[in-house]
Amino acid sequence: MRASQLPEDFTMCGIVGAFTPHQPVNQLLYDALLLLQHRGQDAAGIVTMDGTKCFMHKAKGMVRDVFRTRNMRGLPGQVGLGQVRYPTAGNAHSEEEAQPFYVNAPFGLVLVHNGNLTNTQLLRKQLFDIDRRHINTDSDTEVLINVVAHELEQSARDLPLSAEAVFKAVQRVHQRVRGSYAVICLIAGHGLLAFRDPYGIRPLCVGRGAQGEWMVSSESVALEGTGYRFERDVQPGEALFIDTAGQMHSQQCAEHPSLQPCLFEFVYLARPDSVMDGISVYQARLNMGETLAQRVLSTIPPQEIDVVIPIPESSRPSAMQLAHRIGRPYREGFVKNRYVGRTFIMPGQAVRKKSVRQKLNAIAQEFKGRRVLLVDDSIVRGTTSKEIVQMAREAGAVKVYMASAAPPVKFPNVYGIDMPTREELIASGRSLEEIRAYIGADALIYQDLEAMKRVVAALQPRLDGFEASCFDGRYITGDISDAQIAALQAQRPKSNEDDANAAGRLALQAQVDP
């Protein structure tokens, strides 16, 4: 759930599943999760399967801390799945809600999920009243695995489990479930299932090993970094089923699939060396730098800018391209401390200020006496931006301009990015001048939404659009009202301090290098 920068409130998950008939799968899953660590640092889990028996280890923390040698030895088998998590619904401090989730019928299912269901409350009621299934946590993933289990039980009743029965179950899941979901599921003794929501909001791709092994992952970087060959993206609404013989079956299971991936994946969430739905994340960010440069040129004469400096890390490609386009020097002006752990709750301004400075330090010689253009990937609450502008001034900058590679974030995201409430978003209901004054910059330039959509879409003609609700307020699943947003906000992760200090919640984390 989090990407490699200094985020204010972005979250997500990373998932992986693999079938390796010639060797144990545990080390491969561990290595893949390390490559997906940027997508979540709250908890990690792996399940392997040996025959029909499942072996699980999951706990809160980073991958390297959760899995020790003794844990790895307890994960035998040639097929398995794993997840790195940052919570978007439920209890932020509950180890029970770390994934994977398991149910024992039918067959025995284990599931990991990246995304967020938007009709969770309705599904809970249906599961209890009609399907007679019990949900024991606040996690929407537990809801999802029980829906999958019920539909699989119905489609495979009195029959041997076939790929056709699996796909029929996924069809019914698509009909019942709303929201965003990229899913990998182990079916004990039968194989590995993966599917993606009908809009393809969250990413999922598949690759092959040199000896016919299979891997399904949130991002292509997990395939390439483990020696697998990227085959293709899982299409919106599509399901893949890899049976115990290593044969992959696939079928489109949605009635009206439409490729509209989350635009924020390209802005911020994904690693720059990933390719998602045929789009290079790095190239997308370069293109964003081009369009942002046009906005800068219409606001500030280039001769008024002495140097362009990125806020590490996600903004670097955009900042480099912007600097090239306006003909001004690009410099690294901030150094990030990669060894400070994530600080989850920042209850007050003094603590918040200290946390930013523990993680980021200015190189004074790049600021002293200069007019500086800072480039960030986005501005959400504005609290981090305000502190960074102040750091630049204290380092000697005579002018500090701020440019955001993303448009104003005005609306909550309900599809798996744990953004603040609308009231906490700095751009919601405020003018550009009010935002500029709050963060203390001499000028503030935002990306243009339509221009950004255009230059990213140019990299993939097959796109039907983007999920860009945090920018434009359009929720593509069509089931989101103000009341629904309020209900989903109520499901946001809670801690003991969260209720009392909601206005001061600021998530900061260490960089995970590509």
Short mmCIF file of C-alpha atoms in Angstrom, two decimals, residues 1 17-18 22 25 72 86 102 157-158 225 255 278 300 334 360-361 398-399 475 485 502 511:
data_model
loop_
_atom_site.label_atom_id
_atom_site.label_comp_id
_atom_site.label_asym_id
_atom_site.label_seq_id
_atom_site.Cartn_x
_atom_site.Cartn_y
_atom_site.Cartn_z
CA MET A 1 0.00 0.00 0.00
CA GLY A 17 0.96 -16.14 -6.25
CA ALA A 18 3.23 -18.80 -7.75
CA HIS A 22 10.20 -28.38 -9.60
CA VAL A 25 7.88 -21.95 -3.63
CA MET A 72 10.46 -20.21 6.00
CA TYR A 86 -1.36 -1.57 4.52
CA TYR A 102 -8.43 -18.92 4.95
CA ARG A 157 -21.82 -28.88 -6.20
CA ASP A 158 -21.88 -32.66 -6.81
CA GLY A 225 13.22 -9.26 -10.32
CA GLU A 255 -20.45 -9.00 -18.71
CA GLY A 278 1.10 -1.84 -21.26
CA ILE A 300 6.55 31.64 -13.80
CA PHE A 334 16.95 16.69 -0.28
CA LEU A 360 14.30 14.38 4.99
CA ASN A 361 17.25 16.76 5.17
CA VAL A 398 15.15 33.34 -1.48
CA LYS A 399 12.07 32.13 -3.39
CA TYR A 475 -16.65 6.93 -9.19
CA ILE A 485 -18.51 7.69 1.13
CA ALA A 502 -7.64 12.46 13.36
CA GLN A 511 11.96 4.64 1.11
#
